[in-house]
């Protein structure tokens, strides 16, 4: 999976500024024909790494992505860029392959605080992620 903010892909664990990641990235992955995927972005460090009481903070969900083309998926939760109030936060992208014949319902998910990607994935029959990567952003940037 390759994730680009602007023209360049970030490396797993790289530090990005808030302004750099303010808009939704371009996400590319090798999706097999006929397969659909779901992409989730979360912050496990909300509101701060030493007190993640709002873990996980949901930043983005795109479901029913056909053949690796995220632009053709259904946006379940609109993208929200990083806004860490304190400390350095991790922003994690999780890619799930949807089981054959499973289409997620076309409905919005609004609650961002205390989201649990693993619980949501299980409730939607997604299993474990097939790819993951993350970047870091610090408060005050």
mmCIF file with all atom_site columns, C-alpha atoms in Angstrom:
data_model
loop_
_atom_site.group_PDB
_atom_site.id
_atom_site.type_symbol
_atom_site.label_atom_id
_atom_site.label_alt_id
_atom_site.label_comp_id
_atom_site.label_asym_id
_atom_site.label_entity_id
_atom_site.label_seq_id
_atom_site.pdbx_PDB_ins_code
_atom_site.Cartn_x
_atom_site.Cartn_y
_atom_site.Cartn_z
_atom_site.occupancy
_atom_site.B_iso_or_equiv
_atom_site.pdbx_formal_charge
_atom_site.auth_seq_id
_atom_site.auth_comp_id
_atom_site.auth_asym_id
_atom_site.auth_atom_id
_atom_site.pdbx_PDB_model_num
ATOM 1   C CA . UNK A 1 1   ? 0.000   0.000   0.000   1.00 0.00 ? 1   UNK A CA 1
ATOM 2   C CA . UNK A 1 2   ? 1.335   3.427   -0.967  1.00 0.00 ? 2   UNK A CA 1
ATOM 3   C CA . UNK A 1 3   ? -0.035  6.602   0.609   1.00 0.00 ? 3   UNK A CA 1
ATOM 4   C CA . UNK A 1 4   ? 0.824   9.994   -0.838  1.00 0.00 ? 4   UNK A CA 1
ATOM 5   C CA . UNK A 1 5   ? 0.233   13.441  0.544   1.00 0.00 ? 5   UNK A CA 1
ATOM 6   C CA . UNK A 1 6   ? 0.994   15.615  -2.448  1.00 0.00 ? 6   UNK A CA 1
ATOM 7   C CA . UNK A 1 7   ? 3.496   14.090  -4.848  1.00 0.00 ? 7   UNK A CA 1
ATOM 8   C CA . UNK A 1 8   ? 5.504   11.843  -2.546  1.00 0.00 ? 8   UNK A CA 1
ATOM 9   C CA . UNK A 1 9   ? 4.647   8.736   -0.577  1.00 0.00 ? 9   UNK A CA 1
ATOM 10  C CA . UNK A 1 10  ? 5.590   8.744   3.083   1.00 0.00 ? 10  UNK A CA 1
ATOM 11  C CA . UNK A 1 11  ? 7.671   5.988   4.636   1.00 0.00 ? 11  UNK A CA 1
ATOM 12  C CA . UNK A 1 12  ? 6.174   3.927   7.447   1.00 0.00 ? 12  UNK A CA 1
ATOM 13  C CA . UNK A 1 13  ? 6.717   5.801   10.719  1.00 0.00 ? 13  UNK A CA 1
ATOM 14  C CA . UNK A 1 14  ? 7.730   9.068   9.009   1.00 0.00 ? 14  UNK A CA 1
ATOM 15  C CA . UNK A 1 15  ? 6.956   12.409  10.659  1.00 0.00 ? 15  UNK A CA 1
ATOM 16  C CA . UNK A 1 16  ? 4.514   14.654  8.724   1.00 0.00 ? 16  UNK A CA 1
ATOM 17  C CA . UNK A 1 17  ? 3.330   18.147  9.610   1.00 0.00 ? 17  UNK A CA 1
ATOM 18  C CA . UNK A 1 18  ? -0.362  18.863  10.174  1.00 0.00 ? 18  UNK A CA 1
ATOM 19  C CA . UNK A 1 19  ? -0.543  21.116  7.115   1.00 0.00 ? 19  UNK A CA 1
ATOM 20  C CA . UNK A 1 20  ? 1.099   18.453  4.951   1.00 0.00 ? 20  UNK A CA 1
ATOM 21  C CA . UNK A 1 21  ? -1.584  15.892  5.895   1.00 0.00 ? 21  UNK A CA 1
ATOM 22  C CA . UNK A 1 22  ? -4.554  18.280  6.066   1.00 0.00 ? 22  UNK A CA 1
ATOM 23  C CA . UNK A 1 23  ? -6.228  16.913  2.920   1.00 0.00 ? 23  UNK A CA 1
ATOM 24  C CA . UNK A 1 24  ? -7.080  13.312  2.113   1.00 0.00 ? 24  UNK A CA 1
ATOM 25  C CA . UNK A 1 25  ? -4.139  11.428  0.629   1.00 0.00 ? 25  UNK A CA 1
ATOM 26  C CA . UNK A 1 26  ? -3.943  9.401   -2.527  1.00 0.00 ? 26  UNK A CA 1
ATOM 27  C CA . UNK A 1 27  ? -3.926  5.728   -1.573  1.00 0.00 ? 27  UNK A CA 1
ATOM 28  C CA . UNK A 1 28  ? -2.752  3.039   -3.969  1.00 0.00 ? 28  UNK A CA 1
ATOM 29  C CA . UNK A 1 29  ? -2.671  -0.702  -3.508  1.00 0.00 ? 29  UNK A CA 1
ATOM 30  C CA . UNK A 1 30  ? -2.764  -3.767  -5.713  1.00 0.00 ? 30  UNK A CA 1
ATOM 31  C CA . UNK A 1 31  ? -6.393  -4.805  -5.600  1.00 0.00 ? 31  UNK A CA 1
ATOM 32  C CA . UNK A 1 32  ? -7.360  -7.942  -7.446  1.00 0.00 ? 32  UNK A CA 1
ATOM 33  C CA . UNK A 1 33  ? -10.143 -7.679  -10.010 1.00 0.00 ? 33  UNK A CA 1
ATOM 34  C CA . UNK A 1 34  ? -13.458 -8.501  -8.419  1.00 0.00 ? 34  UNK A CA 1
ATOM 35  C CA . UNK A 1 35  ? -12.198 -7.865  -4.878  1.00 0.00 ? 35  UNK A CA 1
ATOM 36  C CA . UNK A 1 36  ? -13.373 -4.998  -2.691  1.00 0.00 ? 36  UNK A CA 1
ATOM 37  C CA . UNK A 1 37  ? -11.536 -3.384  0.201   1.00 0.00 ? 37  UNK A CA 1
ATOM 38  C CA . UNK A 1 38  ? -12.120 -1.082  3.160   1.00 0.00 ? 38  UNK A CA 1
ATOM 39  C CA . UNK A 1 39  ? -9.621  1.561   4.295   1.00 0.00 ? 39  UNK A CA 1
ATOM 40  C CA . UNK A 1 40  ? -9.645  2.936   7.853   1.00 0.00 ? 40  UNK A CA 1
ATOM 41  C CA . UNK A 1 41  ? -7.461  5.687   9.353   1.00 0.00 ? 41  UNK A CA 1
ATOM 42  C CA . UNK A 1 42  ? -7.280  6.053   13.159  1.00 0.00 ? 42  UNK A CA 1
ATOM 43  C CA . UNK A 1 43  ? -5.301  7.848   15.861  1.00 0.00 ? 43  UNK A CA 1
ATOM 44  C CA . UNK A 1 44  ? -4.676  5.526   18.833  1.00 0.00 ? 44  UNK A CA 1
ATOM 45  C CA . UNK A 1 45  ? -3.087  8.332   20.880  1.00 0.00 ? 45  UNK A CA 1
ATOM 46  C CA . UNK A 1 46  ? -6.060  10.683  21.411  1.00 0.00 ? 46  UNK A CA 1
ATOM 47  C CA . UNK A 1 47  ? -6.087  13.003  23.221  1.00 0.00 ? 47  UNK A CA 1
ATOM 48  C CA . UNK A 1 48  ? -2.446  12.388  24.212  1.00 0.00 ? 48  UNK A CA 1
ATOM 49  C CA . UNK A 1 49  ? -0.036  9.444   24.065  1.00 0.00 ? 49  UNK A CA 1
ATOM 50  C CA . UNK A 1 50  ? 0.283   9.377   27.863  1.00 0.00 ? 50  UNK A CA 1
ATOM 51  C CA . UNK A 1 51  ? -3.528  9.433   28.338  1.00 0.00 ? 51  UNK A CA 1
ATOM 52  C CA . UNK A 1 52  ? -5.253  7.913   25.279  1.00 0.00 ? 52  UNK A CA 1
ATOM 53  C CA . UNK A 1 53  ? -8.732  8.092   26.831  1.00 0.00 ? 53  UNK A CA 1
ATOM 54  C CA . UNK A 1 54  ? -10.386 8.688   23.428  1.00 0.00 ? 54  UNK A CA 1
ATOM 55  C CA . UNK A 1 55  ? -8.536  5.803   21.732  1.00 0.00 ? 55  UNK A CA 1
ATOM 56  C CA . UNK A 1 56  ? -9.013  5.320   18.826  1.00 0.00 ? 56  UNK A CA 1
ATOM 57  C CA . UNK A 1 57  ? -9.964  8.611   17.157  1.00 0.00 ? 57  UNK A CA 1
ATOM 58  C CA . UNK A 1 58  ? -11.485 7.883   13.751  1.00 0.00 ? 58  UNK A CA 1
ATOM 59  C CA . UNK A 1 59  ? -10.143 9.980   10.875  1.00 0.00 ? 59  UNK A CA 1
ATOM 60  C CA . UNK A 1 60  ? -11.433 8.231   7.750   1.00 0.00 ? 60  UNK A CA 1
ATOM 61  C CA . UNK A 1 61  ? -13.298 5.193   6.401   1.00 0.00 ? 61  UNK A CA 1
ATOM 62  C CA . UNK A 1 62  ? -13.743 4.313   2.739   1.00 0.00 ? 62  UNK A CA 1
ATOM 63  C CA . UNK A 1 63  ? -15.533 1.022   2.028   1.00 0.00 ? 63  UNK A CA 1
ATOM 64  C CA . UNK A 1 64  ? -16.437 -1.090  -0.997  1.00 0.00 ? 64  UNK A CA 1
ATOM 65  C CA . UNK A 1 65  ? -13.271 -0.013  -2.834  1.00 0.00 ? 65  UNK A CA 1
ATOM 66  C CA . UNK A 1 66  ? -13.199 -1.851  -6.172  1.00 0.00 ? 66  UNK A CA 1
ATOM 67  C CA . UNK A 1 67  ? -9.884  -3.184  -7.476  1.00 0.00 ? 67  UNK A CA 1
ATOM 68  C CA . UNK A 1 68  ? -7.623  -0.784  -5.575  1.00 0.00 ? 68  UNK A CA 1
ATOM 69  C CA . UNK A 1 69  ? -9.315  2.466   -6.731  1.00 0.00 ? 69  UNK A CA 1
ATOM 70  C CA . UNK A 1 70  ? -10.108 4.326   -3.486  1.00 0.00 ? 70  UNK A CA 1
ATOM 71  C CA . UNK A 1 71  ? -11.809 7.148   -5.409  1.00 0.00 ? 71  UNK A CA 1
ATOM 72  C CA . UNK A 1 72  ? -14.544 4.694   -6.428  1.00 0.00 ? 72  UNK A CA 1
ATOM 73  C CA . UNK A 1 73  ? -15.260 3.497   -2.873  1.00 0.00 ? 73  UNK A CA 1
ATOM 74  C CA . UNK A 1 74  ? -18.034 4.705   -0.577  1.00 0.00 ? 74  UNK A CA 1
ATOM 75  C CA . UNK A 1 75  ? -16.933 7.282   2.008   1.00 0.00 ? 75  UNK A CA 1
ATOM 76  C CA . UNK A 1 76  ? -18.347 6.060   5.313   1.00 0.00 ? 76  UNK A CA 1
ATOM 77  C CA . UNK A 1 77  ? -16.556 8.782   7.322   1.00 0.00 ? 77  UNK A CA 1
ATOM 78  C CA . UNK A 1 78  ? -15.147 11.931  5.718   1.00 0.00 ? 78  UNK A CA 1
ATOM 79  C CA . UNK A 1 79  ? -11.405 12.492  5.994   1.00 0.00 ? 79  UNK A CA 1
ATOM 80  C CA . UNK A 1 80  ? -10.212 14.614  8.923   1.00 0.00 ? 80  UNK A CA 1
ATOM 81  C CA . UNK A 1 81  ? -6.541  15.544  8.965   1.00 0.00 ? 81  UNK A CA 1
ATOM 82  C CA . UNK A 1 82  ? -4.342  15.221  12.048  1.00 0.00 ? 82  UNK A CA 1
ATOM 83  C CA . UNK A 1 83  ? -4.935  17.674  14.901  1.00 0.00 ? 83  UNK A CA 1
ATOM 84  C CA . UNK A 1 84  ? -3.033  16.315  17.903  1.00 0.00 ? 84  UNK A CA 1
ATOM 85  C CA . UNK A 1 85  ? -3.751  18.476  20.974  1.00 0.00 ? 85  UNK A CA 1
ATOM 86  C CA . UNK A 1 86  ? -0.729  17.206  22.961  1.00 0.00 ? 86  UNK A CA 1
ATOM 87  C CA . UNK A 1 87  ? 2.339   15.121  22.206  1.00 0.00 ? 87  UNK A CA 1
ATOM 88  C CA . UNK A 1 88  ? 3.231   13.176  19.084  1.00 0.00 ? 88  UNK A CA 1
ATOM 89  C CA . UNK A 1 89  ? 0.431   11.032  17.667  1.00 0.00 ? 89  UNK A CA 1
ATOM 90  C CA . UNK A 1 90  ? 0.470   8.043   15.338  1.00 0.00 ? 90  UNK A CA 1
ATOM 91  C CA . UNK A 1 91  ? -1.975  8.023   12.419  1.00 0.00 ? 91  UNK A CA 1
ATOM 92  C CA . UNK A 1 92  ? -2.566  4.463   11.271  1.00 0.00 ? 92  UNK A CA 1
ATOM 93  C CA . UNK A 1 93  ? -4.013  3.289   7.947   1.00 0.00 ? 93  UNK A CA 1
ATOM 94  C CA . UNK A 1 94  ? -5.566  -0.187  7.948   1.00 0.00 ? 94  UNK A CA 1
ATOM 95  C CA . UNK A 1 95  ? -6.590  -1.933  4.738   1.00 0.00 ? 95  UNK A CA 1
ATOM 96  C CA . UNK A 1 96  ? -9.059  -4.812  4.864   1.00 0.00 ? 96  UNK A CA 1
ATOM 97  C CA . UNK A 1 97  ? -10.139 -7.145  2.082   1.00 0.00 ? 97  UNK A CA 1
ATOM 98  C CA . UNK A 1 98  ? -13.884 -7.623  2.071   1.00 0.00 ? 98  UNK A CA 1
ATOM 99  C CA . UNK A 1 99  ? -15.078 -11.233 1.832   1.00 0.00 ? 99  UNK A CA 1
ATOM 100 C CA . UNK A 1 100 ? -16.480 -12.363 -1.510  1.00 0.00 ? 100 UNK A CA 1
ATOM 101 C CA . UNK A 1 101 ? -19.988 -10.946 -2.002  1.00 0.00 ? 101 UNK A CA 1
ATOM 102 C CA . UNK A 1 102 ? -19.883 -8.687  1.088   1.00 0.00 ? 102 UNK A CA 1
ATOM 103 C CA . UNK A 1 103 ? -20.802 -5.070  0.428   1.00 0.00 ? 103 UNK A CA 1
ATOM 104 C CA . UNK A 1 104 ? -20.832 -2.745  3.394   1.00 0.00 ? 104 UNK A CA 1
ATOM 105 C CA . UNK A 1 105 ? -24.042 -0.767  3.842   1.00 0.00 ? 105 UNK A CA 1
ATOM 106 C CA . UNK A 1 106 ? -23.960 2.704   2.301   1.00 0.00 ? 106 UNK A CA 1
ATOM 107 C CA . UNK A 1 107 ? -24.442 4.575   5.563   1.00 0.00 ? 107 UNK A CA 1
ATOM 108 C CA . UNK A 1 108 ? -22.340 7.145   7.342   1.00 0.00 ? 108 UNK A CA 1
ATOM 109 C CA . UNK A 1 109 ? -20.441 6.541   10.586  1.00 0.00 ? 109 UNK A CA 1
ATOM 110 C CA . UNK A 1 110 ? -20.278 9.831   12.498  1.00 0.00 ? 110 UNK A CA 1
ATOM 111 C CA . UNK A 1 111 ? -18.811 8.981   15.914  1.00 0.00 ? 111 UNK A CA 1
ATOM 112 C CA . UNK A 1 112 ? -15.071 9.586   15.888  1.00 0.00 ? 112 UNK A CA 1
ATOM 113 C CA . UNK A 1 113 ? -14.094 9.287   19.580  1.00 0.00 ? 113 UNK A CA 1
ATOM 114 C CA . UNK A 1 114 ? -13.496 5.832   21.078  1.00 0.00 ? 114 UNK A CA 1
ATOM 115 C CA . UNK A 1 115 ? -13.785 4.116   17.721  1.00 0.00 ? 115 UNK A CA 1
ATOM 116 C CA . UNK A 1 116 ? -12.325 0.613   17.625  1.00 0.00 ? 116 UNK A CA 1
ATOM 117 C CA . UNK A 1 117 ? -11.201 -0.465  14.170  1.00 0.00 ? 117 UNK A CA 1
ATOM 118 C CA . UNK A 1 118 ? -10.951 -4.124  15.198  1.00 0.00 ? 118 UNK A CA 1
ATOM 119 C CA . UNK A 1 119 ? -14.517 -4.178  16.569  1.00 0.00 ? 119 UNK A CA 1
ATOM 120 C CA . UNK A 1 120 ? -15.889 -2.331  13.541  1.00 0.00 ? 120 UNK A CA 1
ATOM 121 C CA . UNK A 1 121 ? -14.050 -4.691  11.181  1.00 0.00 ? 121 UNK A CA 1
ATOM 122 C CA . UNK A 1 122 ? -15.382 -7.748  12.990  1.00 0.00 ? 122 UNK A CA 1
ATOM 123 C CA . UNK A 1 123 ? -18.945 -6.377  12.931  1.00 0.00 ? 123 UNK A CA 1
ATOM 124 C CA . UNK A 1 124 ? -18.611 -5.991  9.158   1.00 0.00 ? 124 UNK A CA 1
ATOM 125 C CA . UNK A 1 125 ? -16.983 -9.422  8.572   1.00 0.00 ? 125 UNK A CA 1
ATOM 126 C CA . UNK A 1 126 ? -13.640 -7.939  7.491   1.00 0.00 ? 126 UNK A CA 1
ATOM 127 C CA . UNK A 1 127 ? -11.181 -10.094 9.413   1.00 0.00 ? 127 UNK A CA 1
ATOM 128 C CA . UNK A 1 128 ? -7.609  -8.893  9.928   1.00 0.00 ? 128 UNK A CA 1
ATOM 129 C CA . UNK A 1 129 ? -5.971  -6.080  7.937   1.00 0.00 ? 129 UNK A CA 1
ATOM 130 C CA . UNK A 1 130 ? -4.114  -7.129  4.795   1.00 0.00 ? 130 UNK A CA 1
ATOM 131 C CA . UNK A 1 131 ? -1.909  -4.004  4.934   1.00 0.00 ? 131 UNK A CA 1
ATOM 132 C CA . UNK A 1 132 ? -1.105  -1.252  7.419   1.00 0.00 ? 132 UNK A CA 1
ATOM 133 C CA . UNK A 1 133 ? 1.165   1.769   7.717   1.00 0.00 ? 133 UNK A CA 1
ATOM 134 C CA . UNK A 1 134 ? 1.426   4.910   9.828   1.00 0.00 ? 134 UNK A CA 1
ATOM 135 C CA . UNK A 1 135 ? 2.892   8.375   10.123  1.00 0.00 ? 135 UNK A CA 1
ATOM 136 C CA . UNK A 1 136 ? 3.462   10.629  13.124  1.00 0.00 ? 136 UNK A CA 1
ATOM 137 C CA . UNK A 1 137 ? 2.413   14.236  13.736  1.00 0.00 ? 137 UNK A CA 1
ATOM 138 C CA . UNK A 1 138 ? 3.269   16.403  16.743  1.00 0.00 ? 138 UNK A CA 1
ATOM 139 C CA . UNK A 1 139 ? 1.109   19.002  18.454  1.00 0.00 ? 139 UNK A CA 1
ATOM 140 C CA . UNK A 1 140 ? 2.038   22.603  17.805  1.00 0.00 ? 140 UNK A CA 1
ATOM 141 C CA . UNK A 1 141 ? 3.174   22.151  14.200  1.00 0.00 ? 141 UNK A CA 1
#
